[in-house]
Amino acid sequence: MLTALLNQQVFTTFHYSREELRGLRRKGVSFVCPRCSSRLTMKIGSRNIPHFAHMSHADCELVRGETPQHLLSKQLLYDRLSSLYENVSLEHYIKELKQVADIYVKTDTADIAIEIQCSTIPISEIVGRTYGYHRQGITPFWILTQSLKSKKLLNLTTFQQAFIRYSPPLDYFLLQFLPDRGIFQLYTHLFPVSGTAFMSAAPIIIPVSKFTLPISIPDAPVLHPYSLSTWTNFRTKWVYNKIHFNKTRTDVFLREVYGEGDTFLYLPLFIGLPVIPHGIHIRNHEVEWQYYLWKDCLKKDRLFSVESVSKALYRRLIKGHIELRSFPLQKSDEVIKRIADGYLRLLEEVHVLRKVNDTFQLIEPWSCPDHFSAFEKHQHDFFPKWKHILKK
């Protein structure tokens, strides 16, 4: 922790030099915890930011292990936000919730609690704390500082995915803070190609000196999102991995495909389309959840609507055949309906469906190729309809 009470006044370590702090320590100045009033010791190393620790184990909300990265993050963000707002507090205790916000900002229009997350914690804890803040009329703002694996694709753990948010100009995005470099990296237009790998636009760099609440993106050349031209390759790779690494007898999805009389390897290319942006919510691959829709609804109904397709998805969710990603930092109202609507509109765009008033209908009956030459013909016929979307 970076704050303590000295003679009933708030004392913050980074407002003083190391020599000044060592001088106070030599004098035996007594610091106490602003929450539990127990005595604190000051730790002044040569590398880490000077900070306080409880002298003995205490039943106190402020007792927690903090990494140097966490301490530095709090200092940098506190300094920046203090230059923008008059009412900024560090390690702010909220008694109604019995929890501490790393930084608390009061503006003319909102109270904002900033949570800096360096370590992995249960997602249920993020959900609980977020709900608690909202219940008190406080806007939570979670910041992830963990390192991310990023080459051609951005690889995110389940925990890191929980920090994904949505904004119409950015689609689904992830904000990462790198305190050692004094910058934020903003990954926009996220879309999954597997359970953990995501396509993304090139990250936007935001210096901490330009950080604002809400986030403002600095003027820069437009960074175009990823090209969908590689999507077919990702789809094909997933299909072959599914065949090679899963046993039909134990794989629920493969059993359904073959039980329906379809050939998994040659499923039509309009099964497994990237439904951008909201398809990111479904953890299953697009081939899986879209095939379920065809089997349950599109194959057998003469006319179908967004509502009927949404209900088919909900039934699969209830059965456990489809799983949603956990995005606790954003509202997920009607997300299933948005996904269903997005997929139907995409099928209309590639001339698989036609719109009939408020419903849809197949232009041609369902047909799944059952051998390679038939699938080649399907590819040849389908690609011109799909080509203009791949170039987006």
JSON list of N, CA and C in Angstrom, two decimals, residues 232-291:
[
{"chain": "A", "resi": 232, "resn": "THR", "atom": "N", "xyz": [-10.90, -18.61, -44.20]},
{"chain": "A", "resi": 232, "resn": "THR", "atom": "CA", "xyz": [-11.12, -19.97, -44.71]},
{"chain": "A", "resi": 232, "resn": "THR", "atom": "C", "xyz": [-10.01, -20.91, -44.25]},
{"chain": "A", "resi": 233, "resn": "ASN", "atom": "N", "xyz": [-8.78, -20.40, -44.18]},
{"chain": "A", "resi": 233, "resn": "ASN", "atom": "CA", "xyz": [-7.67, -21.24, -43.71]},
{"chain": "A", "resi": 233, "resn": "ASN", "atom": "C", "xyz": [-7.85, -21.62, -42.24]},
{"chain": "A", "resi": 234, "resn": "PHE", "atom": "N", "xyz": [-8.28, -20.64, -41.42]},
{"chain": "A", "resi": 234, "resn": "PHE", "atom": "CA", "xyz": [-8.53, -20.94, -40.00]},
{"chain": "A", "resi": 234, "resn": "PHE", "atom": "C", "xyz": [-9.65, -21.96, -39.86]},
{"chain": "A", "resi": 235, "resn": "ARG", "atom": "N", "xyz": [-10.70, -21.81, -40.67]},
{"chain": "A", "resi": 235, "resn": "ARG", "atom": "CA", "xyz": [-11.83, -22.74, -40.60]},
{"chain": "A", "resi": 235, "resn": "ARG", "atom": "C", "xyz": [-11.38, -24.15, -40.97]},
{"chain": "A", "resi": 236, "resn": "THR", "atom": "N", "xyz": [-10.60, -24.26, -42.06]},
{"chain": "A", "resi": 236, "resn": "THR", "atom": "CA", "xyz": [-10.12, -25.57, -42.52]},
{"chain": "A", "resi": 236, "resn": "THR", "atom": "C", "xyz": [-9.23, -26.23, -41.47]},
{"chain": "A", "resi": 237, "resn": "LYS", "atom": "N", "xyz": [-8.36, -25.43, -40.86]},
{"chain": "A", "resi": 237, "resn": "LYS", "atom": "CA", "xyz": [-7.47, -25.97, -39.82]},
{"chain": "A", "resi": 237, "resn": "LYS", "atom": "C", "xyz": [-8.27, -26.51, -38.66]},
{"chain": "A", "resi": 238, "resn": "TRP", "atom": "N", "xyz": [-9.33, -25.79, -38.25]},
{"chain": "A", "resi": 238, "resn": "TRP", "atom": "CA", "xyz": [-10.15, -26.25, -37.14]},
{"chain": "A", "resi": 238, "resn": "TRP", "atom": "C", "xyz": [-10.83, -27.57, -37.49]},
{"chain": "A", "resi": 239, "resn": "VAL", "atom": "N", "xyz": [-11.35, -27.66, -38.70]},
{"chain": "A", "resi": 239, "resn": "VAL", "atom": "CA", "xyz": [-12.05, -28.88, -39.13]},
{"chain": "A", "resi": 239, "resn": "VAL", "atom": "C", "xyz": [-11.10, -30.08, -39.08]},
{"chain": "A", "resi": 240, "resn": "TYR", "atom": "N", "xyz": [-9.90, -29.93, -39.63]},
{"chain": "A", "resi": 240, "resn": "TYR", "atom": "CA", "xyz": [-8.96, -31.06, -39.64]},
{"chain": "A", "resi": 240, "resn": "TYR", "atom": "C", "xyz": [-8.50, -31.42, -38.22]},
{"chain": "A", "resi": 241, "resn": "ASN", "atom": "N", "xyz": [-8.29, -30.42, -37.37]},
{"chain": "A", "resi": 241, "resn": "ASN", "atom": "CA", "xyz": [-7.93, -30.71, -35.98]},
{"chain": "A", "resi": 241, "resn": "ASN", "atom": "C", "xyz": [-9.05, -31.47, -35.28]},
{"chain": "A", "resi": 242, "resn": "LYS", "atom": "N", "xyz": [-10.28, -31.11, -35.59]},
{"chain": "A", "resi": 242, "resn": "LYS", "atom": "CA", "xyz": [-11.44, -31.77, -34.97]},
{"chain": "A", "resi": 242, "resn": "LYS", "atom": "C", "xyz": [-11.47, -33.24, -35.36]},
{"chain": "A", "resi": 243, "resn": "ILE", "atom": "N", "xyz": [-11.14, -33.52, -36.60]},
{"chain": "A", "resi": 243, "resn": "ILE", "atom": "CA", "xyz": [-11.14, -34.91, -37.09]},
{"chain": "A", "resi": 243, "resn": "ILE", "atom": "C", "xyz": [-10.00, -35.71, -36.48]},
{"chain": "A", "resi": 244, "resn": "HIS", "atom": "N", "xyz": [-8.82, -35.09, -36.42]},
{"chain": "A", "resi": 244, "resn": "HIS", "atom": "CA", "xyz": [-7.63, -35.83, -35.99]},
{"chain": "A", "resi": 244, "resn": "HIS", "atom": "C", "xyz": [-7.53, -36.02, -34.49]},
{"chain": "A", "resi": 245, "resn": "PHE", "atom": "N", "xyz": [-8.07, -35.07, -33.71]},
{"chain": "A", "resi": 245, "resn": "PHE", "atom": "CA", "xyz": [-7.85, -35.10, -32.26]},
{"chain": "A", "resi": 245, "resn": "PHE", "atom": "C", "xyz": [-9.10, -35.40, -31.45]},
{"chain": "A", "resi": 246, "resn": "ASN", "atom": "N", "xyz": [-10.20, -35.76, -32.12]},
{"chain": "A", "resi": 246, "resn": "ASN", "atom": "CA", "xyz": [-11.42, -36.10, -31.40]},
{"chain": "A", "resi": 246, "resn": "ASN", "atom": "C", "xyz": [-11.98, -37.42, -31.91]},
{"chain": "A", "resi": 247, "resn": "LYS", "atom": "N", "xyz": [-12.52, -38.21, -31.01]},
{"chain": "A", "resi": 247, "resn": "LYS", "atom": "CA", "xyz": [-13.12, -39.48, -31.36]},
{"chain": "A", "resi": 247, "resn": "LYS", "atom": "C", "xyz": [-14.62, -39.29, -31.54]},
{"chain": "A", "resi": 248, "resn": "THR", "atom": "N", "xyz": [-15.12, -39.78, -32.68]},
{"chain": "A", "resi": 248, "resn": "THR", "atom": "CA", "xyz": [-16.54, -39.59, -33.00]},
{"chain": "A", "resi": 248, "resn": "THR", "atom": "C", "xyz": [-17.44, -40.16, -31.90]},
{"chain": "A", "resi": 249, "resn": "ARG", "atom": "N", "xyz": [-17.03, -41.27, -31.29]},
{"chain": "A", "resi": 249, "resn": "ARG", "atom": "CA", "xyz": [-17.88, -41.90, -30.28]},
{"chain": "A", "resi": 249, "resn": "ARG", "atom": "C", "xyz": [-18.09, -41.02, -29.05]},
{"chain": "A", "resi": 250, "resn": "THR", "atom": "N", "xyz": [-17.08, -40.22, -28.71]},
{"chain": "A", "resi": 250, "resn": "THR", "atom": "CA", "xyz": [-17.17, -39.41, -27.50]},
{"chain": "A", "resi": 250, "resn": "THR", "atom": "C", "xyz": [-17.43, -37.94, -27.78]},
{"chain": "A", "resi": 251, "resn": "ASP", "atom": "N", "xyz": [-17.34, -37.50, -29.03]},
{"chain": "A", "resi": 251, "resn": "ASP", "atom": "CA", "xyz": [-17.54, -36.10, -29.37]},
{"chain": "A", "resi": 251, "resn": "ASP", "atom": "C", "xyz": [-19.01, -35.87, -29.71]},
{"chain": "A", "resi": 252, "resn": "VAL", "atom": "N", "xyz": [-19.69, -35.09, -28.86]},
{"chain": "A", "resi": 252, "resn": "VAL", "atom": "CA", "xyz": [-21.13, -34.87, -29.02]},
{"chain": "A", "resi": 252, "resn": "VAL", "atom": "C", "xyz": [-21.44, -34.24, -30.37]},
{"chain": "A", "resi": 253, "resn": "PHE", "atom": "N", "xyz": [-20.63, -33.26, -30.76]},
{"chain": "A", "resi": 253, "resn": "PHE", "atom": "CA", "xyz": [-20.90, -32.55, -32.01]},
{"chain": "A", "resi": 253, "resn": "PHE", "atom": "C", "xyz": [-20.75, -33.47, -33.22]},
{"chain": "A", "resi": 254, "resn": "LEU", "atom": "N", "xyz": [-19.63, -34.21, -33.29]},
{"chain": "A", "resi": 254, "resn": "LEU", "atom": "CA", "xyz": [-19.41, -35.09, -34.43]},
{"chain": "A", "resi": 254, "resn": "LEU", "atom": "C", "xyz": [-20.49, -36.17, -34.53]},
{"chain": "A", "resi": 255, "resn": "ARG", "atom": "N", "xyz": [-20.93, -36.67, -33.38]},
{"chain": "A", "resi": 255, "resn": "ARG", "atom": "CA", "xyz": [-22.00, -37.67, -33.39]},
{"chain": "A", "resi": 255, "resn": "ARG", "atom": "C", "xyz": [-23.27, -37.11, -34.02]},
{"chain": "A", "resi": 256, "resn": "GLU", "atom": "N", "xyz": [-23.56, -35.83, -33.72]},
{"chain": "A", "resi": 256, "resn": "GLU", "atom": "CA", "xyz": [-24.77, -35.21, -34.28]},
{"chain": "A", "resi": 256, "resn": "GLU", "atom": "C", "xyz": [-24.64, -35.05, -35.78]},
{"chain": "A", "resi": 257, "resn": "VAL", "atom": "N", "xyz": [-23.46, -34.62, -36.25]},
{"chain": "A", "resi": 257, "resn": "VAL", "atom": "CA", "xyz": [-23.26, -34.42, -37.68]},
{"chain": "A", "resi": 257, "resn": "VAL", "atom": "C", "xyz": [-23.45, -35.73, -38.44]},
{"chain": "A", "resi": 258, "resn": "TYR", "atom": "N", "xyz": [-22.75, -36.76, -38.00]},
{"chain": "A", "resi": 258, "resn": "TYR", "atom": "CA", "xyz": [-22.83, -38.04, -38.71]},
{"chain": "A", "resi": 258, "resn": "TYR", "atom": "C", "xyz": [-24.19, -38.70, -38.51]},
{"chain": "A", "resi": 259, "resn": "GLY", "atom": "N", "xyz": [-24.78, -38.49, -37.34]},
{"chain": "A", "resi": 259, "resn": "GLY", "atom": "CA", "xyz": [-26.12, -39.04, -37.10]},
{"chain": "A", "resi": 259, "resn": "GLY", "atom": "C", "xyz": [-27.17, -38.41, -37.99]},
{"chain": "A", "resi": 260, "resn": "GLU", "atom": "N", "xyz": [-26.92, -37.19, -38.41]},
{"chain": "A", "resi": 260, "resn": "GLU", "atom": "CA", "xyz": [-27.84, -36.48, -39.31]},
{"chain": "A", "resi": 260, "resn": "GLU", "atom": "C", "xyz": [-27.63, -36.90, -40.76]},
{"chain": "A", "resi": 261, "resn": "GLY", "atom": "N", "xyz": [-26.56, -37.67, -41.01]},
{"chain": "A", "resi": 261, "resn": "GLY", "atom": "CA", "xyz": [-26.28, -38.12, -42.37]},
{"chain": "A", "resi": 261, "resn": "GLY", "atom": "C", "xyz": [-25.41, -37.17, -43.16]},
{"chain": "A", "resi": 262, "resn": "ASP", "atom": "N", "xyz": [-24.81, -36.17, -42.50]},
{"chain": "A", "resi": 262, "resn": "ASP", "atom": "CA", "xyz": [-23.94, -35.20, -43.17]},
{"chain": "A", "resi": 262, "resn": "ASP", "atom": "C", "xyz": [-22.48, -35.61, -43.02]},
{"chain": "A", "resi": 263, "resn": "THR", "atom": "N", "xyz": [-21.65, -35.15, -43.91]},
{"chain": "A", "resi": 263, "resn": "THR", "atom": "CA", "xyz": [-20.21, -35.43, -43.88]},
{"chain": "A", "resi": 263, "resn": "THR", "atom": "C", "xyz": [-19.49, -34.23, -43.30]},
{"chain": "A", "resi": 264, "resn": "PHE", "atom": "N", "xyz": [-18.90, -34.39, -42.11]},
{"chain": "A", "resi": 264, "resn": "PHE", "atom": "CA", "xyz": [-18.29, -33.27, -41.40]},
{"chain": "A", "resi": 264, "resn": "PHE", "atom": "C", "xyz": [-17.22, -32.57, -42.23]},
{"chain": "A", "resi": 265, "resn": "LEU", "atom": "N", "xyz": [-16.36, -33.35, -42.89]},
{"chain": "A", "resi": 265, "resn": "LEU", "atom": "CA", "xyz": [-15.26, -32.77, -43.65]},
{"chain": "A", "resi": 265, "resn": "LEU", "atom": "C", "xyz": [-15.75, -31.88, -44.79]},
{"chain": "A", "resi": 266, "resn": "TYR", "atom": "N", "xyz": [-16.95, -32.14, -45.28]},
{"chain": "A", "resi": 266, "resn": "TYR", "atom": "CA", "xyz": [-17.45, -31.42, -46.44]},
{"chain": "A", "resi": 266, "resn": "TYR", "atom": "C", "xyz": [-18.66, -30.54, -46.12]},
{"chain": "A", "resi": 267, "resn": "LEU", "atom": "N", "xyz": [-18.80, -30.13, -44.86]},
{"chain": "A", "resi": 267, "resn": "LEU", "atom": "CA", "xyz": [-19.91, -29.23, -44.53]},
{"chain": "A", "resi": 267, "resn": "LEU", "atom": "C", "xyz": [-19.83, -27.98, -45.40]},
{"chain": "A", "resi": 268, "resn": "PRO", "atom": "N", "xyz": [-20.97, -27.47, -45.87]},
{"chain": "A", "resi": 268, "resn": "PRO", "atom": "CA", "xyz": [-20.96, -26.28, -46.73]},
{"chain": "A", "resi": 268, "resn": "PRO", "atom": "C", "xyz": [-20.23, -25.11, -46.06]},
{"chain": "A", "resi": 269, "resn": "LEU", "atom": "N", "xyz": [-19.62, -24.28, -46.88]},
{"chain": "A", "resi": 269, "resn": "LEU", "atom": "CA", "xyz": [-18.82, -23.17, -46.37]},
{"chain": "A", "resi": 269, "resn": "LEU", "atom": "C", "xyz": [-19.64, -22.08, -45.70]},
{"chain": "A", "resi": 270, "resn": "PHE", "atom": "N", "xyz": [-20.96, -22.10, -45.90]},
{"chain": "A", "resi": 270, "resn": "PHE", "atom": "CA", "xyz": [-21.78, -21.11, -45.18]},
{"chain": "A", "resi": 270, "resn": "PHE", "atom": "C", "xyz": [-22.06, -21.56, -43.75]},
{"chain": "A", "resi": 271, "resn": "ILE", "atom": "N", "xyz": [-21.52, -22.71, -43.37]},
{"chain": "A", "resi": 271, "resn": "ILE", "atom": "CA", "xyz": [-21.48, -23.10, -41.95]},
{"chain": "A", "resi": 271, "resn": "ILE", "atom": "C", "xyz": [-20.06, -22.85, -41.48]},
{"chain": "A", "resi": 272, "resn": "GLY", "atom": "N", "xyz": [-19.92, -21.90, -40.56]},
{"chain": "A", "resi": 272, "resn": "GLY", "atom": "CA", "xyz": [-18.59, -21.51, -40.08]},
{"chain": "A", "resi": 272, "resn": "GLY", "atom": "C", "xyz": [-18.21, -20.14, -40.58]},
{"chain": "A", "resi": 273, "resn": "LEU", "atom": "N", "xyz": [-19.20, -19.26, -40.82]},
{"chain": "A", "resi": 273, "resn": "LEU", "atom": "CA", "xyz": [-18.91, -17.89, -41.23]},
{"chain": "A", "resi": 273, "resn": "LEU", "atom": "C", "xyz": [-18.61, -17.03, -40.00]},
{"chain": "A", "resi": 274, "resn": "PRO", "atom": "N", "xyz": [-17.70, -16.07, -40.12]},
{"chain": "A", "resi": 274, "resn": "PRO", "atom": "CA", "xyz": [-17.40, -15.18, -38.98]},
{"chain": "A", "resi": 274, "resn": "PRO", "atom": "C", "xyz": [-18.50, -14.13, -38.81]},
{"chain": "A", "resi": 275, "resn": "VAL", "atom": "N", "xyz": [-19.27, -14.24, -37.74]},
{"chain": "A", "resi": 275, "resn": "VAL", "atom": "CA", "xyz": [-20.36, -13.30, -37.48]},
{"chain": "A", "resi": 275, "resn": "VAL", "atom": "C", "xyz": [-19.79, -12.15, -36.65]},
{"chain": "A", "resi": 276, "resn": "ILE", "atom": "N", "xyz": [-19.40, -11.10, -37.34]},
{"chain": "A", "resi": 276, "resn": "ILE", "atom": "CA", "xyz": [-18.71, -9.97, -36.71]},
{"chain": "A", "resi": 276, "resn": "ILE", "atom": "C", "xyz": [-19.70, -8.84, -36.46]},
{"chain": "A", "resi": 277, "resn": "PRO", "atom": "N", "xyz": [-19.70, -8.23, -35.26]},
{"chain": "A", "resi": 277, "resn": "PRO", "atom": "CA", "xyz": [-18.75, -8.47, -34.18]},
{"chain": "A", "resi": 277, "resn": "PRO", "atom": "C", "xyz": [-19.22, -9.44, -33.10]},
{"chain": "A", "resi": 278, "resn": "HIS", "atom": "N", "xyz": [-20.56, -9.69, -32.98]},
{"chain": "A", "resi": 278, "resn": "HIS", "atom": "CA", "xyz": [-21.07, -10.29, -31.75]},
{"chain": "A", "resi": 278, "resn": "HIS", "atom": "C", "xyz": [-20.86, -11.79, -31.63]},
{"chain": "A", "resi": 279, "resn": "GLY", "atom": "N", "xyz": [-20.44, -12.45, -32.72]},
{"chain": "A", "resi": 279, "resn": "GLY", "atom": "CA", "xyz": [-20.16, -13.88, -32.62]},
{"chain": "A", "resi": 279, "resn": "GLY", "atom": "C", "xyz": [-19.07, -14.23, -31.63]},
{"chain": "A", "resi": 280, "resn": "ILE", "atom": "N", "xyz": [-18.28, -13.24, -31.21]},
{"chain": "A", "resi": 280, "resn": "ILE", "atom": "CA", "xyz": [-17.22, -13.45, -30.23]},
{"chain": "A", "resi": 280, "resn": "ILE", "atom": "C", "xyz": [-17.77, -14.00, -28.91]},
{"chain": "A", "resi": 281, "resn": "HIS", "atom": "N", "xyz": [-19.05, -13.77, -28.63]},
{"chain": "A", "resi": 281, "resn": "HIS", "atom": "CA", "xyz": [-19.61, -14.20, -27.35]},
{"chain": "A", "resi": 281, "resn": "HIS", "atom": "C", "xyz": [-19.66, -15.72, -27.22]},
{"chain": "A", "resi": 282, "resn": "ILE", "atom": "N", "xyz": [-19.77, -16.44, -28.33]},
{"chain": "A", "resi": 282, "resn": "ILE", "atom": "CA", "xyz": [-19.88, -17.91, -28.26]},
{"chain": "A", "resi": 282, "resn": "ILE", "atom": "C", "xyz": [-18.48, -18.53, -28.28]},
{"chain": "A", "resi": 283, "resn": "ARG", "atom": "N", "xyz": [-18.18, -19.31, -27.26]},
{"chain": "A", "resi": 283, "resn": "ARG", "atom": "CA", "xyz": [-16.86, -19.93, -27.15]},
{"chain": "A", "resi": 283, "resn": "ARG", "atom": "C", "xyz": [-16.67, -21.04, -28.19]},
{"chain": "A", "resi": 284, "resn": "ASN", "atom": "N", "xyz": [-17.73, -21.75, -28.54]},
{"chain": "A", "resi": 284, "resn": "ASN", "atom": "CA", "xyz": [-17.62, -22.81, -29.54]},
{"chain": "A", "resi": 284, "resn": "ASN", "atom": "C", "xyz": [-17.23, -22.22, -30.89]},
{"chain": "A", "resi": 285, "resn": "HIS", "atom": "N", "xyz": [-16.57, -23.04, -31.70]},
{"chain": "A", "resi": 285, "resn": "HIS", "atom": "CA", "xyz": [-16.22, -22.58, -33.04]},
{"chain": "A", "resi": 285, "resn": "HIS", "atom": "C", "xyz": [-17.48, -22.32, -33.85]},
{"chain": "A", "resi": 286, "resn": "GLU", "atom": "N", "xyz": [-17.39, -21.40, -34.81]},
{"chain": "A", "resi": 286, "resn": "GLU", "atom": "CA", "xyz": [-18.53, -21.04, -35.65]},
{"chain": "A", "resi": 286, "resn": "GLU", "atom": "C", "xyz": [-19.13, -22.25, -36.36]},
{"chain": "A", "resi": 287, "resn": "VAL", "atom": "N", "xyz": [-18.29, -23.20, -36.78]},
{"chain": "A", "resi": 287, "resn": "VAL", "atom": "CA", "xyz": [-18.82, -24.40, -37.45]},
{"chain": "A", "resi": 287, "resn": "VAL", "atom": "C", "xyz": [-19.79, -25.14, -36.53]},
{"chain": "A", "resi": 288, "resn": "GLU", "atom": "N", "xyz": [-19.44, -25.24, -35.25]},
{"chain": "A", "resi": 288, "resn": "GLU", "atom": "CA", "xyz": [-20.28, -25.98, -34.32]},
{"chain": "A", "resi": 288, "resn": "GLU", "atom": "C", "xyz": [-21.63, -25.32, -34.12]},
{"chain": "A", "resi": 289, "resn": "TRP", "atom": "N", "xyz": [-21.62, -24.07, -33.65]},
{"chain": "A", "resi": 289, "resn": "TRP", "atom": "CA", "xyz": [-22.91, -23.48, -33.29]},
{"chain": "A", "resi": 289, "resn": "TRP", "atom": "C", "xyz": [-23.77, -23.20, -34.51]},
{"chain": "A", "resi": 290, "resn": "GLN", "atom": "N", "xyz": [-23.15, -22.93, -35.65]},
{"chain": "A", "resi": 290, "resn": "GLN", "atom": "CA", "xyz": [-23.95, -22.69, -36.85]},
{"chain": "A", "resi": 290, "resn": "GLN", "atom": "C", "xyz": [-24.55, -23.99, -37.40]},
{"chain": "A", "resi": 291, "resn": "TYR", "atom": "N", "xyz": [-23.81, -25.09, -37.27]},
{"chain": "A", "resi": 291, "resn": "TYR", "atom": "CA", "xyz": [-24.39, -26.38, -37.69]},
{"chain": "A", "resi": 291, "resn": "TYR", "atom": "C", "xyz": [-25.60, -26.73, -36.82]}
]
